[in-house]
Short mmCIF file of N, CA and C in Angstrom, two decimals:
data_model
loop_
_atom_site.label_atom_id
_atom_site.label_comp_id
_atom_site.label_asym_id
_atom_site.label_seq_id
_atom_site.Cartn_x
_atom_site.Cartn_y
_atom_site.Cartn_z
N MET A 16 -73.62 223.87 -1.61
CA MET A 16 -73.61 223.91 -0.15
C MET A 16 -75.04 224.08 0.34
N ALA A 17 -75.51 223.15 1.14
CA ALA A 17 -76.89 223.16 1.61
C ALA A 17 -77.02 223.97 2.89
N LYS A 18 -78.19 224.51 3.09
CA LYS A 18 -78.49 225.24 4.32
C LYS A 18 -78.80 224.23 5.41
N LEU A 19 -78.11 224.34 6.54
CA LEU A 19 -78.33 223.42 7.65
C LEU A 19 -79.47 223.93 8.52
N LYS A 20 -80.19 223.00 9.13
CA LYS A 20 -81.32 223.36 9.96
C LYS A 20 -80.95 223.43 11.43
N ILE A 21 -79.66 223.23 11.72
CA ILE A 21 -79.15 223.30 13.09
C ILE A 21 -78.13 224.43 13.17
N LYS A 22 -78.25 225.25 14.22
CA LYS A 22 -77.35 226.38 14.40
C LYS A 22 -76.60 226.26 15.72
N THR A 23 -75.56 227.06 15.87
CA THR A 23 -74.83 227.12 17.12
C THR A 23 -75.76 227.62 18.23
N GLY A 24 -75.73 226.94 19.36
CA GLY A 24 -76.58 227.34 20.49
C GLY A 24 -77.86 226.54 20.61
N ASP A 25 -78.23 225.78 19.58
CA ASP A 25 -79.43 224.94 19.63
C ASP A 25 -79.21 223.77 20.58
N THR A 26 -80.29 223.32 21.20
CA THR A 26 -80.25 222.10 22.00
C THR A 26 -80.72 220.96 21.11
N VAL A 27 -79.91 219.90 21.02
CA VAL A 27 -80.21 218.80 20.11
C VAL A 27 -80.16 217.47 20.85
N LYS A 28 -80.76 216.45 20.23
CA LYS A 28 -80.73 215.07 20.74
C LYS A 28 -80.14 214.20 19.66
N VAL A 29 -79.26 213.27 20.05
CA VAL A 29 -78.66 212.34 19.10
C VAL A 29 -79.67 211.23 18.84
N ILE A 30 -80.01 211.00 17.55
CA ILE A 30 -81.05 210.02 17.22
C ILE A 30 -80.48 208.75 16.61
N ALA A 31 -79.17 208.70 16.35
CA ALA A 31 -78.55 207.50 15.77
C ALA A 31 -77.09 207.44 16.15
N GLY A 32 -76.55 206.22 16.19
CA GLY A 32 -75.13 206.04 16.46
C GLY A 32 -74.86 205.60 17.89
N ASP A 33 -73.59 205.60 18.24
CA ASP A 33 -73.15 205.13 19.56
C ASP A 33 -73.69 205.97 20.70
N HIS A 34 -73.96 207.23 20.46
CA HIS A 34 -74.38 208.16 21.51
C HIS A 34 -75.88 208.46 21.44
N LYS A 35 -76.66 207.53 20.88
CA LYS A 35 -78.10 207.71 20.71
C LYS A 35 -78.76 208.00 22.05
N GLY A 36 -79.61 209.04 22.06
CA GLY A 36 -80.32 209.42 23.27
C GLY A 36 -79.67 210.56 24.03
N ALA A 37 -78.40 210.84 23.74
CA ALA A 37 -77.69 211.92 24.45
C ALA A 37 -78.20 213.27 23.96
N GLU A 38 -78.24 214.24 24.89
CA GLU A 38 -78.67 215.59 24.56
C GLU A 38 -77.55 216.56 24.91
N GLY A 39 -77.52 217.68 24.19
CA GLY A 39 -76.52 218.69 24.47
C GLY A 39 -76.71 219.92 23.61
N LYS A 40 -75.90 220.93 23.89
CA LYS A 40 -75.96 222.19 23.17
C LYS A 40 -74.92 222.19 22.06
N VAL A 41 -75.28 222.70 20.90
CA VAL A 41 -74.36 222.75 19.76
C VAL A 41 -73.36 223.87 20.02
N GLN A 42 -72.06 223.51 20.00
CA GLN A 42 -71.01 224.50 20.23
C GLN A 42 -70.50 225.11 18.94
N LYS A 43 -70.40 224.28 17.89
CA LYS A 43 -69.88 224.77 16.61
C LYS A 43 -70.47 223.94 15.49
N VAL A 44 -70.70 224.58 14.34
CA VAL A 44 -71.24 223.89 13.17
C VAL A 44 -70.27 224.07 12.01
N PHE A 45 -69.94 222.94 11.34
CA PHE A 45 -69.09 222.97 10.16
C PHE A 45 -70.01 222.78 8.95
N ILE A 46 -70.40 223.88 8.30
CA ILE A 46 -71.39 223.83 7.22
C ILE A 46 -70.88 223.03 6.03
N GLU A 47 -69.61 223.21 5.67
CA GLU A 47 -69.08 222.53 4.49
C GLU A 47 -68.96 221.03 4.68
N LYS A 48 -68.82 220.57 5.93
CA LYS A 48 -68.69 219.14 6.22
C LYS A 48 -70.00 218.51 6.70
N ASN A 49 -71.06 219.31 6.91
CA ASN A 49 -72.35 218.85 7.45
C ASN A 49 -72.17 218.19 8.82
N LYS A 50 -71.31 218.76 9.65
CA LYS A 50 -71.06 218.20 10.98
C LYS A 50 -71.19 219.29 12.03
N ALA A 51 -71.40 218.86 13.27
CA ALA A 51 -71.52 219.79 14.39
C ALA A 51 -70.84 219.19 15.61
N ILE A 52 -70.34 220.07 16.49
CA ILE A 52 -69.79 219.64 17.76
C ILE A 52 -70.84 219.90 18.83
N VAL A 53 -71.22 218.83 19.54
CA VAL A 53 -72.24 218.92 20.57
C VAL A 53 -71.58 218.71 21.93
N GLU A 54 -71.93 219.56 22.88
CA GLU A 54 -71.34 219.54 24.21
C GLU A 54 -71.59 218.20 24.91
N GLY A 55 -70.52 217.52 25.29
CA GLY A 55 -70.62 216.27 26.03
C GLY A 55 -70.93 215.04 25.21
N VAL A 56 -70.99 215.15 23.90
CA VAL A 56 -71.34 214.02 23.03
C VAL A 56 -70.15 213.69 22.13
N ASN A 57 -69.94 212.40 21.85
CA ASN A 57 -68.88 211.92 20.97
C ASN A 57 -67.50 212.34 21.50
N MET A 58 -67.26 212.04 22.79
CA MET A 58 -65.99 212.38 23.42
C MET A 58 -64.89 211.44 22.93
N VAL A 59 -63.73 212.01 22.58
CA VAL A 59 -62.58 211.23 22.15
C VAL A 59 -61.37 211.63 23.00
N LYS A 60 -60.41 210.72 23.12
CA LYS A 60 -59.18 211.01 23.85
C LYS A 60 -58.10 211.38 22.84
N LYS A 61 -57.47 212.53 23.06
CA LYS A 61 -56.41 213.01 22.17
C LYS A 61 -55.10 213.02 22.96
N HIS A 62 -54.08 212.36 22.42
CA HIS A 62 -52.77 212.33 23.06
C HIS A 62 -51.99 213.56 22.61
N THR A 63 -51.54 214.37 23.57
CA THR A 63 -50.84 215.61 23.25
C THR A 63 -49.39 215.53 23.70
N LYS A 64 -48.52 216.07 22.87
CA LYS A 64 -47.10 216.15 23.21
C LYS A 64 -46.90 217.35 24.14
N PRO A 65 -45.88 217.31 24.97
CA PRO A 65 -45.58 218.48 25.79
C PRO A 65 -45.25 219.70 24.91
N SER A 66 -45.78 220.86 25.30
CA SER A 66 -45.52 222.09 24.55
C SER A 66 -45.39 223.23 25.56
N ALA A 67 -45.21 224.45 25.04
CA ALA A 67 -45.07 225.61 25.92
C ALA A 67 -46.37 225.86 26.70
N GLN A 68 -47.53 225.70 26.03
CA GLN A 68 -48.81 225.93 26.70
C GLN A 68 -49.13 224.79 27.68
N ASN A 69 -48.74 223.56 27.30
CA ASN A 69 -49.03 222.39 28.11
C ASN A 69 -47.73 221.62 28.34
N PRO A 70 -46.90 222.03 29.32
CA PRO A 70 -45.59 221.41 29.50
C PRO A 70 -45.66 219.94 29.92
N GLN A 71 -46.77 219.53 30.53
CA GLN A 71 -46.91 218.16 30.99
C GLN A 71 -47.25 217.21 29.84
N GLY A 72 -48.07 217.67 28.87
CA GLY A 72 -48.54 216.77 27.82
C GLY A 72 -49.62 215.88 28.39
N GLY A 73 -49.87 214.73 27.78
CA GLY A 73 -50.82 213.78 28.34
C GLY A 73 -52.01 213.53 27.43
N ILE A 74 -53.07 213.01 28.03
CA ILE A 74 -54.27 212.64 27.29
C ILE A 74 -55.37 213.65 27.61
N VAL A 75 -55.94 214.25 26.58
CA VAL A 75 -57.00 215.24 26.73
C VAL A 75 -58.29 214.67 26.13
N GLU A 76 -59.41 214.81 26.85
CA GLU A 76 -60.70 214.38 26.32
C GLU A 76 -61.40 215.59 25.73
N LYS A 77 -61.89 215.46 24.49
CA LYS A 77 -62.60 216.56 23.84
C LYS A 77 -63.69 216.01 22.94
N GLU A 78 -64.61 216.89 22.55
CA GLU A 78 -65.72 216.49 21.69
C GLU A 78 -65.24 216.42 20.24
N ALA A 79 -65.71 215.39 19.53
CA ALA A 79 -65.43 215.26 18.11
C ALA A 79 -66.71 215.60 17.35
N PRO A 80 -66.59 216.05 16.09
CA PRO A 80 -67.78 216.40 15.32
C PRO A 80 -68.67 215.18 15.07
N ILE A 81 -69.97 215.42 14.99
CA ILE A 81 -70.96 214.39 14.69
C ILE A 81 -71.80 214.88 13.52
N HIS A 82 -72.20 213.97 12.63
CA HIS A 82 -72.94 214.35 11.43
C HIS A 82 -74.32 214.87 11.80
N VAL A 83 -74.78 215.94 11.12
CA VAL A 83 -76.06 216.57 11.46
C VAL A 83 -77.25 215.66 11.18
N SER A 84 -77.09 214.65 10.32
CA SER A 84 -78.20 213.73 10.06
C SER A 84 -78.49 212.86 11.28
N ASN A 85 -77.53 212.77 12.21
CA ASN A 85 -77.73 212.01 13.44
C ASN A 85 -78.26 212.86 14.59
N LEU A 86 -78.59 214.12 14.31
CA LEU A 86 -79.08 215.05 15.33
C LEU A 86 -80.50 215.48 15.02
N SER A 87 -81.29 215.68 16.08
CA SER A 87 -82.64 216.20 15.94
C SER A 87 -82.81 217.36 16.91
N LEU A 88 -83.43 218.44 16.44
CA LEU A 88 -83.61 219.64 17.25
C LEU A 88 -84.63 219.39 18.35
N LEU A 89 -84.36 219.92 19.55
CA LEU A 89 -85.31 219.83 20.66
C LEU A 89 -86.06 221.15 20.77
N THR A 90 -87.38 221.07 20.94
CA THR A 90 -88.19 222.28 21.11
C THR A 90 -88.11 222.73 22.56
N SER A 91 -88.77 223.84 22.88
CA SER A 91 -88.76 224.37 24.24
C SER A 91 -89.45 223.41 25.21
N THR A 92 -90.37 222.57 24.71
CA THR A 92 -91.05 221.60 25.57
C THR A 92 -90.22 220.34 25.78
N GLY A 93 -89.14 220.17 25.03
CA GLY A 93 -88.25 219.04 25.21
C GLY A 93 -88.50 217.88 24.28
N GLU A 94 -89.34 218.05 23.25
CA GLU A 94 -89.57 216.97 22.30
C GLU A 94 -88.80 217.24 21.01
N THR A 95 -88.41 216.16 20.32
CA THR A 95 -87.66 216.31 19.08
C THR A 95 -88.60 216.72 17.96
N THR A 96 -88.08 217.45 17.00
CA THR A 96 -88.89 217.90 15.88
C THR A 96 -88.01 218.10 14.66
N ARG A 97 -88.64 218.02 13.50
CA ARG A 97 -87.95 218.40 12.28
C ARG A 97 -88.15 219.89 12.07
N VAL A 98 -87.40 220.47 11.14
CA VAL A 98 -87.42 221.91 10.93
C VAL A 98 -87.76 222.21 9.48
N THR A 99 -88.60 223.22 9.28
CA THR A 99 -88.90 223.71 7.95
C THR A 99 -88.68 225.22 7.95
N PHE A 100 -88.56 225.80 6.77
CA PHE A 100 -88.37 227.24 6.66
C PHE A 100 -89.62 227.87 6.07
N GLU A 101 -90.07 228.98 6.67
CA GLU A 101 -91.22 229.72 6.16
C GLU A 101 -90.88 231.21 6.20
N LYS A 102 -91.57 231.97 5.34
CA LYS A 102 -91.37 233.41 5.33
C LYS A 102 -92.32 234.06 6.32
N ASP A 103 -91.82 235.06 7.03
CA ASP A 103 -92.64 235.84 7.95
C ASP A 103 -93.46 236.82 7.13
N GLU A 104 -94.78 236.87 7.38
CA GLU A 104 -95.65 237.75 6.59
C GLU A 104 -95.32 239.23 6.80
N LYS A 105 -94.97 239.61 8.02
CA LYS A 105 -94.72 241.02 8.33
C LYS A 105 -93.39 241.51 7.76
N THR A 106 -92.31 240.77 8.06
CA THR A 106 -90.99 241.24 7.66
C THR A 106 -90.51 240.67 6.34
N GLY A 107 -91.06 239.51 5.93
CA GLY A 107 -90.62 238.86 4.69
C GLY A 107 -89.34 238.08 4.84
N LYS A 108 -88.86 237.93 6.09
CA LYS A 108 -87.63 237.19 6.34
C LYS A 108 -87.93 235.70 6.51
N LYS A 109 -86.93 234.86 6.15
CA LYS A 109 -87.06 233.42 6.30
C LYS A 109 -86.77 233.05 7.76
N GLN A 110 -87.61 232.16 8.32
CA GLN A 110 -87.41 231.75 9.70
C GLN A 110 -87.63 230.26 9.86
N ARG A 111 -86.99 229.69 10.88
CA ARG A 111 -87.13 228.25 11.13
C ARG A 111 -88.41 227.99 11.91
N VAL A 112 -89.13 226.94 11.50
CA VAL A 112 -90.41 226.60 12.14
C VAL A 112 -90.40 225.11 12.46
N SER A 113 -90.91 224.76 13.66
CA SER A 113 -91.03 223.38 14.07
C SER A 113 -92.15 222.71 13.28
N VAL A 114 -91.88 221.50 12.74
CA VAL A 114 -92.88 220.78 11.96
C VAL A 114 -94.01 220.28 12.86
N LYS A 115 -93.67 219.81 14.09
CA LYS A 115 -94.67 219.27 15.00
C LYS A 115 -95.58 220.33 15.59
N SER A 116 -94.99 221.38 16.17
CA SER A 116 -95.78 222.35 16.92
C SER A 116 -96.05 223.64 16.16
N LYS A 117 -95.47 223.81 14.98
CA LYS A 117 -95.63 225.01 14.15
C LYS A 117 -95.14 226.29 14.83
N GLU A 118 -94.31 226.16 15.88
CA GLU A 118 -93.79 227.35 16.55
C GLU A 118 -92.48 227.79 15.91
N VAL A 119 -92.23 229.07 15.94
CA VAL A 119 -91.00 229.63 15.37
C VAL A 119 -89.86 229.36 16.32
N ILE A 120 -88.75 228.86 15.78
CA ILE A 120 -87.59 228.52 16.61
C ILE A 120 -86.64 229.71 16.66
#
């Protein structure tokens, strides 16, 4: 199981696929599947049967997972960047660092 460079709450940009160019916040990450759900991206229509919670039933639009290889992290300035891991000299903890700007994410 590989360590993913994208976490819940990150702002990302889609760099490949049908939704290329779309930006959004990561809502959930599936580490074992290497996929993430991004707010407003990869919307699918799900047909639901009537139930106790939803007596009407009908068609619901929701986000589907997208592969993390199609996502790129956005920095605070709004540009895409790759991510590397470095150890903090003071605490010795591993932290994510932007490859372009060398700032800690």
